[in-house]
Amino acid sequence: MKEANTAKRRFELRSSDKIVLGIIAVMIVLIIALNIMQSNGLSLINGALMLYLPVLSLFVLVGWVAYALIRRISRGTVKLIVGCLVGFAMFLVLMLGFTYVSFLANVTIPRQYTKLKSPSGEHTLVVLRILDPNEERIEQRKAARLAADPDGNQEIIAADWGYIYRAYPQGFLGLFYRSNADVEGEVYLTYRDGIAHIAEEGETAEPEPIGAMMLEWLDDGNTAHFYVDNPGVAEGGECFVRF
């Protein structure tokens, strides 16, 4: 009878276990809800969360399982050693995992660049950008750079890359954008630490060695038109957002 009671206690969840499992359940529900919203045209502006949340929930689950197994070890010294080793291993896995996810998010998921309002204040635009993977444009920028500096780095460097810009109407709570909106086209510009300013109609942009993205409002402020002024090598395109 004593052995049966001991075995039963081994499978009994503690209050801390229930809290951890509750957190995991909430995260899973949140992931499912965000995916449903995305499939219906409401996408997170901070799209990287769609990668971070599953990784974080998996790490919490694995950590809880490891903790549940370690606490069953009866010998204190062995428990301490195993706990330290497992904790260190999980820390390394967490760092490596989030480093990889961060890299993946930077190259595959559009990120917020800025938000802009229409002249009337009625509409809000979310401008997103992502690294431009177009190899032809990368090679064009590299060729132009080497033509100006023949002794420059023969390999592809950051200056040879570019960004693709798209804009969408802001959605629910300012945390989402309407990915199913009437959006046409895109703008592509050379890489730098951020376009200093998106000039609106009537403003004068300073001449620069690379193009400046401009914004004008058409149709009484119901259509946003992005284009490139003074385009450089492998720069151009235009984007229309209709409300």
PDB file of N, CA and C in Angstrom, residues 17-95:
ATOM      1  N   ASP A  17       3.687  23.420 -11.167  1.00  0.00           N
ATOM      2  CA  ASP A  17       3.493  22.711 -12.438  1.00  0.00           C
ATOM      3  C   ASP A  17       2.250  23.227 -13.160  1.00  0.00           C
ATOM      4  N   LYS A  18       1.194  23.419 -12.408  1.00  0.00           N
ATOM      5  CA  LYS A  18      -0.052  23.891 -13.010  1.00  0.00           C
ATOM      6  C   LYS A  18       0.110  25.308 -13.581  1.00  0.00           C
ATOM      7  N   ILE A  19       0.892  26.134 -12.877  1.00  0.00           N
ATOM      8  CA  ILE A  19       1.124  27.492 -13.380  1.00  0.00           C
ATOM      9  C   ILE A  19       1.891  27.454 -14.689  1.00  0.00           C
ATOM     10  N   VAL A  20       2.961  26.629 -14.742  1.00  0.00           N
ATOM     11  CA  VAL A  20       3.771  26.525 -15.959  1.00  0.00           C
ATOM     12  C   VAL A  20       2.939  25.981 -17.114  1.00  0.00           C
ATOM     13  N   LEU A  21       2.168  24.924 -16.843  1.00  0.00           N
ATOM     14  CA  LEU A  21       1.331  24.346 -17.895  1.00  0.00           C
ATOM     15  C   LEU A  21       0.262  25.342 -18.347  1.00  0.00           C
ATOM     16  N   GLY A  22      -0.231  26.147 -17.400  1.00  0.00           N
ATOM     17  CA  GLY A  22      -1.204  27.182 -17.772  1.00  0.00           C
ATOM     18  C   GLY A  22      -0.583  28.224 -18.690  1.00  0.00           C
ATOM     19  N   ILE A  23       0.667  28.617 -18.397  1.00  0.00           N
ATOM     20  CA  ILE A  23       1.375  29.575 -19.252  1.00  0.00           C
ATOM     21  C   ILE A  23       1.566  29.000 -20.647  1.00  0.00           C
ATOM     22  N   ILE A  24       1.966  27.728 -20.723  1.00  0.00           N
ATOM     23  CA  ILE A  24       2.162  27.076 -22.023  1.00  0.00           C
ATOM     24  C   ILE A  24       0.842  27.031 -22.793  1.00  0.00           C
ATOM     25  N   ALA A  25      -0.242  26.706 -22.097  1.00  0.00           N
ATOM     26  CA  ALA A  25      -1.553  26.628 -22.754  1.00  0.00           C
ATOM     27  C   ALA A  25      -1.966  27.988 -23.307  1.00  0.00           C
ATOM     28  N   VAL A  26      -1.731  29.051 -22.530  1.00  0.00           N
ATOM     29  CA  VAL A  26      -2.067  30.406 -22.982  1.00  0.00           C
ATOM     30  C   VAL A  26      -1.255  30.762 -24.221  1.00  0.00           C
ATOM     31  N   MET A  27       0.029  30.411 -24.217  1.00  0.00           N
ATOM     32  CA  MET A  27       0.885  30.720 -25.364  1.00  0.00           C
ATOM     33  C   MET A  27       0.421  29.973 -26.611  1.00  0.00           C
ATOM     34  N   ILE A  28       0.009  28.716 -26.436  1.00  0.00           N
ATOM     35  CA  ILE A  28      -0.471  27.931 -27.579  1.00  0.00           C
ATOM     36  C   ILE A  28      -1.753  28.546 -28.144  1.00  0.00           C
ATOM     37  N   VAL A  29      -2.664  28.940 -27.250  1.00  0.00           N
ATOM     38  CA  VAL A  29      -3.907  29.578 -27.691  1.00  0.00           C
ATOM     39  C   VAL A  29      -3.596  30.884 -28.428  1.00  0.00           C
ATOM     40  N   LEU A  30      -2.633  31.652 -27.907  1.00  0.00           N
ATOM     41  CA  LEU A  30      -2.245  32.905 -28.542  1.00  0.00           C
ATOM     42  C   LEU A  30      -1.660  32.669 -29.925  1.00  0.00           C
ATOM     43  N   ILE A  31      -0.823  31.650 -30.059  1.00  0.00           N
ATOM     44  CA  ILE A  31      -0.234  31.321 -31.361  1.00  0.00           C
ATOM     45  C   ILE A  31      -1.319  30.949 -32.362  1.00  0.00           C
ATOM     46  N   ILE A  32      -2.273  30.121 -31.917  1.00  0.00           N
ATOM     47  CA  ILE A  32      -3.373  29.714 -32.801  1.00  0.00           C
ATOM     48  C   ILE A  32      -4.209  30.926 -33.208  1.00  0.00           C
ATOM     49  N   ALA A  33      -4.515  31.806 -32.234  1.00  0.00           N
ATOM     50  CA  ALA A  33      -5.323  32.988 -32.522  1.00  0.00           C
ATOM     51  C   ALA A  33      -4.619  33.914 -33.510  1.00  0.00           C
ATOM     52  N   LEU A  34      -3.314  34.115 -33.333  1.00  0.00           N
ATOM     53  CA  LEU A  34      -2.564  34.984 -34.235  1.00  0.00           C
ATOM     54  C   LEU A  34      -2.520  34.415 -35.648  1.00  0.00           C
ATOM     55  N   ASN A  35      -2.395  33.104 -35.758  1.00  0.00           N
ATOM     56  CA  ASN A  35      -2.390  32.476 -37.078  1.00  0.00           C
ATOM     57  C   ASN A  35      -3.750  32.595 -37.758  1.00  0.00           C
ATOM     58  N   ILE A  36      -4.825  32.470 -36.992  1.00  0.00           N
ATOM     59  CA  ILE A  36      -6.170  32.631 -37.553  1.00  0.00           C
ATOM     60  C   ILE A  36      -6.366  34.070 -38.032  1.00  0.00           C
ATOM     61  N   MET A  37      -5.923  35.032 -37.226  1.00  0.00           N
ATOM     62  CA  MET A  37      -6.051  36.436 -37.611  1.00  0.00           C
ATOM     63  C   MET A  37      -5.237  36.727 -38.869  1.00  0.00           C
ATOM     64  N   GLN A  38      -4.041  36.151 -38.944  1.00  0.00           N
ATOM     65  CA  GLN A  38      -3.200  36.376 -40.120  1.00  0.00           C
ATOM     66  C   GLN A  38      -3.834  35.807 -41.372  1.00  0.00           C
ATOM     67  N   SER A  39      -4.448  34.630 -41.262  1.00  0.00           N
ATOM     68  CA  SER A  39      -5.099  34.023 -42.419  1.00  0.00           C
ATOM     69  C   SER A  39      -6.328  34.814 -42.853  1.00  0.00           C
ATOM     70  N   ASN A  40      -6.836  35.683 -41.960  1.00  0.00           N
ATOM     71  CA  ASN A  40      -7.991  36.515 -42.290  1.00  0.00           C
ATOM     72  C   ASN A  40      -7.608  37.968 -42.574  1.00  0.00           C
ATOM     73  N   GLY A  41      -6.298  38.201 -42.829  1.00  0.00           N
ATOM     74  CA  GLY A  41      -5.873  39.519 -43.292  1.00  0.00           C
ATOM     75  C   GLY A  41      -5.415  40.479 -42.228  1.00  0.00           C
ATOM     76  N   LEU A  42      -5.263  40.027 -40.975  1.00  0.00           N
ATOM     77  CA  LEU A  42      -4.726  40.874 -39.913  1.00  0.00           C
ATOM     78  C   LEU A  42      -3.393  40.286 -39.465  1.00  0.00           C
ATOM     79  N   SER A  43      -2.292  40.928 -39.863  1.00  0.00           N
ATOM     80  CA  SER A  43      -0.959  40.424 -39.545  1.00  0.00           C
ATOM     81  C   SER A  43      -0.296  41.303 -38.501  1.00  0.00           C
ATOM     82  N   LEU A  44       0.465  40.675 -37.622  1.00  0.00           N
ATOM     83  CA  LEU A  44       1.196  41.413 -36.599  1.00  0.00           C
ATOM     84  C   LEU A  44       2.231  42.335 -37.241  1.00  0.00           C
ATOM     85  N   ILE A  45       2.283  43.568 -36.770  1.00  0.00           N
ATOM     86  CA  ILE A  45       3.329  44.473 -37.242  1.00  0.00           C
ATOM     87  C   ILE A  45       4.690  43.947 -36.810  1.00  0.00           C
ATOM     88  N   ASN A  46       4.772  43.469 -35.578  1.00  0.00           N
ATOM     89  CA  ASN A  46       5.990  42.817 -35.102  1.00  0.00           C
ATOM     90  C   ASN A  46       5.907  41.335 -35.454  1.00  0.00           C
ATOM     91  N   GLY A  47       6.088  41.038 -36.740  1.00  0.00           N
ATOM     92  CA  GLY A  47       5.886  39.684 -37.234  1.00  0.00           C
ATOM     93  C   GLY A  47       6.857  38.668 -36.664  1.00  0.00           C
ATOM     94  N   ALA A  48       7.982  39.120 -36.119  1.00  0.00           N
ATOM     95  CA  ALA A  48       8.967  38.187 -35.557  1.00  0.00           C
ATOM     96  C   ALA A  48       8.373  37.382 -34.405  1.00  0.00           C
ATOM     97  N   LEU A  49       7.332  37.925 -33.749  1.00  0.00           N
ATOM     98  CA  LEU A  49       6.697  37.190 -32.652  1.00  0.00           C
ATOM     99  C   LEU A  49       6.122  35.862 -33.124  1.00  0.00           C
ATOM    100  N   MET A  50       5.774  35.775 -34.393  1.00  0.00           N
ATOM    101  CA  MET A  50       5.227  34.531 -34.934  1.00  0.00           C
ATOM    102  C   MET A  50       6.285  33.427 -34.951  1.00  0.00           C
ATOM    103  N   LEU A  51       7.544  33.792 -34.875  1.00  0.00           N
ATOM    104  CA  LEU A  51       8.625  32.820 -34.752  1.00  0.00           C
ATOM    105  C   LEU A  51       9.046  32.639 -33.303  1.00  0.00           C
ATOM    106  N   TYR A  52       9.110  33.734 -32.561  1.00  0.00           N
ATOM    107  CA  TYR A  52       9.603  33.670 -31.184  1.00  0.00           C
ATOM    108  C   TYR A  52       8.650  32.912 -30.257  1.00  0.00           C
ATOM    109  N   LEU A  53       7.356  33.121 -30.423  1.00  0.00           N
ATOM    110  CA  LEU A  53       6.394  32.497 -29.507  1.00  0.00           C
ATOM    111  C   LEU A  53       6.448  30.967 -29.524  1.00  0.00           C
ATOM    112  N   PRO A  54       6.442  30.307 -30.700  1.00  0.00           N
ATOM    113  CA  PRO A  54       6.544  28.838 -30.686  1.00  0.00           C
ATOM    114  C   PRO A  54       7.850  28.342 -30.068  1.00  0.00           C
ATOM    115  N   VAL A  55       8.960  29.036 -30.371  1.00  0.00           N
ATOM    116  CA  VAL A  55      10.248  28.625 -29.803  1.00  0.00           C
ATOM    117  C   VAL A  55      10.238  28.786 -28.289  1.00  0.00           C
ATOM    118  N   LEU A  56       9.700  29.907 -27.804  1.00  0.00           N
ATOM    119  CA  LEU A  56       9.660  30.150 -26.370  1.00  0.00           C
ATOM    120  C   LEU A  56       8.764  29.144 -25.654  1.00  0.00           C
ATOM    121  N   SER A  57       7.595  28.850 -26.236  1.00  0.00           N
ATOM    122  CA  SER A  57       6.688  27.888 -25.611  1.00  0.00           C
ATOM    123  C   SER A  57       7.309  26.492 -25.570  1.00  0.00           C
ATOM    124  N   LEU A  58       8.024  26.106 -26.628  1.00  0.00           N
ATOM    125  CA  LEU A  58       8.706  24.809 -26.637  1.00  0.00           C
ATOM    126  C   LEU A  58       9.806  24.765 -25.581  1.00  0.00           C
ATOM    127  N   PHE A  59      10.548  25.855 -25.442  1.00  0.00           N
ATOM    128  CA  PHE A  59      11.621  25.905 -24.443  1.00  0.00           C
ATOM    129  C   PHE A  59      11.043  25.804 -23.030  1.00  0.00           C
ATOM    130  N   VAL A  60       9.936  26.496 -22.756  1.00  0.00           N
ATOM    131  CA  VAL A  60       9.310  26.427 -21.438  1.00  0.00           C
ATOM    132  C   VAL A  60       8.843  25.010 -21.148  1.00  0.00           C
ATOM    133  N   LEU A  61       8.269  24.339 -22.160  1.00  0.00           N
ATOM    134  CA  LEU A  61       7.801  22.965 -21.981  1.00  0.00           C
ATOM    135  C   LEU A  61       8.961  22.023 -21.677  1.00  0.00           C
ATOM    136  N   VAL A  62      10.032  22.128 -22.466  1.00  0.00           N
ATOM    137  CA  VAL A  62      11.202  21.271 -22.247  1.00  0.00           C
ATOM    138  C   VAL A  62      11.820  21.559 -20.889  1.00  0.00           C
ATOM    139  N   GLY A  63      11.894  22.826 -20.511  1.00  0.00           N
ATOM    140  CA  GLY A  63      12.445  23.194 -19.209  1.00  0.00           C
ATOM    141  C   GLY A  63      11.627  22.634 -18.071  1.00  0.00           C
ATOM    142  N   TRP A  64      10.303  22.678 -18.215  1.00  0.00           N
ATOM    143  CA  TRP A  64       9.442  22.130 -17.171  1.00  0.00           C
ATOM    144  C   TRP A  64       9.626  20.617 -17.053  1.00  0.00           C
ATOM    145  N   VAL A  65       9.698  19.909 -18.179  1.00  0.00           N
ATOM    146  CA  VAL A  65       9.906  18.457 -18.153  1.00  0.00           C
ATOM    147  C   VAL A  65      11.239  18.128 -17.490  1.00  0.00           C
ATOM    148  N   ALA A  66      12.282  18.874 -17.850  1.00  0.00           N
ATOM    149  CA  ALA A  66      13.601  18.633 -17.255  1.00  0.00           C
ATOM    150  C   ALA A  66      13.568  18.865 -15.747  1.00  0.00           C
ATOM    151  N   TYR A  67      12.914  19.942 -15.334  1.00  0.00           N
ATOM    152  CA  TYR A  67      12.810  20.235 -13.903  1.00  0.00           C
ATOM    153  C   TYR A  67      12.032  19.142 -13.172  1.00  0.00           C
ATOM    154  N   ALA A  68      10.936  18.669 -13.792  1.00  0.00           N
ATOM    155  CA  ALA A  68      10.124  17.628 -13.172  1.00  0.00           C
ATOM    156  C   ALA A  68      10.914  16.334 -12.996  1.00  0.00           C
ATOM    157  N   LEU A  69      11.801  16.037 -13.945  1.00  0.00           N
ATOM    158  CA  LEU A  69      12.624  14.827 -13.834  1.00  0.00           C
ATOM    159  C   LEU A  69      13.731  14.998 -12.797  1.00  0.00           C
ATOM    160  N   ILE A  70      14.358  16.170 -12.776  1.00  0.00           N
ATOM    161  CA  ILE A  70      15.469  16.402 -11.849  1.00  0.00           C
ATOM    162  C   ILE A  70      15.010  16.353 -10.397  1.00  0.00           C
ATOM    163  N   ARG A  71      13.830  16.886 -10.115  1.00  0.00           N
ATOM    164  CA  ARG A  71      13.379  16.941  -8.722  1.00  0.00           C
ATOM    165  C   ARG A  71      13.036  15.555  -8.168  1.00  0.00           C
ATOM    166  N   ARG A  72      12.975  14.554  -9.035  1.00  0.00           N
ATOM    167  CA  ARG A  72      12.736  13.180  -8.573  1.00  0.00           C
ATOM    168  C   ARG A  72      14.017  12.512  -8.068  1.00  0.00           C
ATOM    169  N   ILE A  73      15.154  13.120  -8.373  1.00  0.00           N
ATOM    170  CA  ILE A  73      16.418  12.556  -7.891  1.00  0.00           C
ATOM    171  C   ILE A  73      16.503  12.776  -6.389  1.00  0.00           C
ATOM    172  N   SER A  74      16.720  11.707  -5.660  1.00  0.00           N
ATOM    173  CA  SER A  74      16.677  11.780  -4.196  1.00  0.00           C
ATOM    174  C   SER A  74      17.971  12.292  -3.577  1.00  0.00           C
ATOM    175  N   ARG A  75      19.105  11.983  -4.181  1.00  0.00           N
ATOM    176  CA  ARG A  75      20.390  12.385  -3.616  1.00  0.00           C
ATOM    177  C   ARG A  75      20.679  13.849  -3.948  1.00  0.00           C
ATOM    178  N   GLY A  76      20.897  14.649  -2.895  1.00  0.00           N
ATOM    179  CA  GLY A  76      21.046  16.078  -3.075  1.00  0.00           C
ATOM    180  C   GLY A  76      22.212  16.480  -3.952  1.00  0.00           C
ATOM    181  N   THR A  77      23.371  15.805  -3.771  1.00  0.00           N
ATOM    182  CA  THR A  77      24.555  16.156  -4.551  1.00  0.00           C
ATOM    183  C   THR A  77      24.345  15.858  -6.024  1.00  0.00           C
ATOM    184  N   VAL A  78      23.789  14.677  -6.303  1.00  0.00           N
ATOM    185  CA  VAL A  78      23.523  14.293  -7.697  1.00  0.00           C
ATOM    186  C   VAL A  78      22.507  15.254  -8.322  1.00  0.00           C
ATOM    187  N   LYS A  79      21.487  15.617  -7.554  1.00  0.00           N
ATOM    188  CA  LYS A  79      20.464  16.538  -8.062  1.00  0.00           C
ATOM    189  C   LYS A  79      21.080  17.891  -8.412  1.00  0.00           C
ATOM    190  N   LEU A  80      21.991  18.374  -7.571  1.00  0.00           N
ATOM    191  CA  LEU A  80      22.634  19.665  -7.813  1.00  0.00           C
ATOM    192  C   LEU A  80      23.492  19.632  -9.072  1.00  0.00           C
ATOM    193  N   ILE A  81      24.274  18.563  -9.215  1.00  0.00           N
ATOM    194  CA  ILE A  81      25.160  18.445 -10.382  1.00  0.00           C
ATOM    195  C   ILE A  81      24.351  18.337 -11.667  1.00  0.00           C
ATOM    196  N   VAL A  82      23.358  17.446 -11.657  1.00  0.00           N
ATOM    197  CA  VAL A  82      22.520  17.254 -12.848  1.00  0.00           C
ATOM    198  C   VAL A  82      21.770  18.541 -13.177  1.00  0.00           C
ATOM    199  N   GLY A  83      21.253  19.214 -12.137  1.00  0.00           N
ATOM    200  CA  GLY A  83      20.518  20.455 -12.359  1.00  0.00           C
ATOM    201  C   GLY A  83      21.395  21.530 -12.989  1.00  0.00           C
ATOM    202  N   CYS A  84      22.635  21.661 -12.520  1.00  0.00           N
ATOM    203  CA  CYS A  84      23.557  22.653 -13.081  1.00  0.00           C
ATOM    204  C   CYS A  84      23.893  22.335 -14.532  1.00  0.00           C
ATOM    205  N   LEU A  85      24.157  21.057 -14.813  1.00  0.00           N
ATOM    206  CA  LEU A  85      24.500  20.659 -16.177  1.00  0.00           C
ATOM    207  C   LEU A  85      23.332  20.885 -17.133  1.00  0.00           C
ATOM    208  N   VAL A  86      22.147  20.485 -16.699  1.00  0.00           N
ATOM    209  CA  VAL A  86      20.960  20.661 -17.548  1.00  0.00           C
ATOM    210  C   VAL A  86      20.658  22.143 -17.737  1.00  0.00           C
ATOM    211  N   GLY A  87      20.786  22.928 -16.663  1.00  0.00           N
ATOM    212  CA  GLY A  87      20.534  24.359 -16.761  1.00  0.00           C
ATOM    213  C   GLY A  87      21.496  25.046 -17.717  1.00  0.00           C
ATOM    214  N   PHE A  88      22.782  24.668 -17.642  1.00  0.00           N
ATOM    215  CA  PHE A  88      23.781  25.256 -18.535  1.00  0.00           C
ATOM    216  C   PHE A  88      23.505  24.866 -19.983  1.00  0.00           C
ATOM    217  N   ALA A  89      23.148  23.581 -20.188  1.00  0.00           N
ATOM    218  CA  ALA A  89      22.861  23.112 -21.548  1.00  0.00           C
ATOM    219  C   ALA A  89      21.643  23.828 -22.122  1.00  0.00           C
ATOM    220  N   MET A  90      20.626  24.022 -21.317  1.00  0.00           N
ATOM    221  CA  MET A  90      19.421  24.691 -21.801  1.00  0.00           C
ATOM    222  C   MET A  90      19.687  26.164 -22.082  1.00  0.00           C
ATOM    223  N   PHE A  91      20.556  26.775 -21.283  1.00  0.00           N
ATOM    224  CA  PHE A  91      20.919  28.176 -21.529  1.00  0.00           C
ATOM    225  C   PHE A  91      21.605  28.316 -22.884  1.00  0.00           C
ATOM    226  N   LEU A  92      22.541  27.390 -23.188  1.00  0.00           N
ATOM    227  CA  LEU A  92      23.224  27.429 -24.482  1.00  0.00           C
ATOM    228  C   LEU A  92      22.245  27.224 -25.628  1.00  0.00           C
ATOM    229  N   VAL A  93      21.348  26.242 -25.456  1.00  0.00           N
ATOM    230  CA  VAL A  93      20.357  25.968 -26.504  1.00  0.00           C
ATOM    231  C   VAL A  93      19.452  27.173 -26.707  1.00  0.00           C
ATOM    232  N   LEU A  94      19.061  27.827 -25.599  1.00  0.00           N
ATOM    233  CA  LEU A  94      18.204  29.002 -25.697  1.00  0.00           C
ATOM    234  C   LEU A  94      18.905  30.129 -26.459  1.00  0.00           C
ATOM    235  N   MET A  95      20.178  30.380 -26.128  1.00  0.00           N
ATOM    236  CA  MET A  95      20.920  31.442 -26.801  1.00  0.00           C
ATOM    237  C   MET A  95      21.088  31.140 -28.291  1.00  0.00           C
TER     238      MET A  95
END
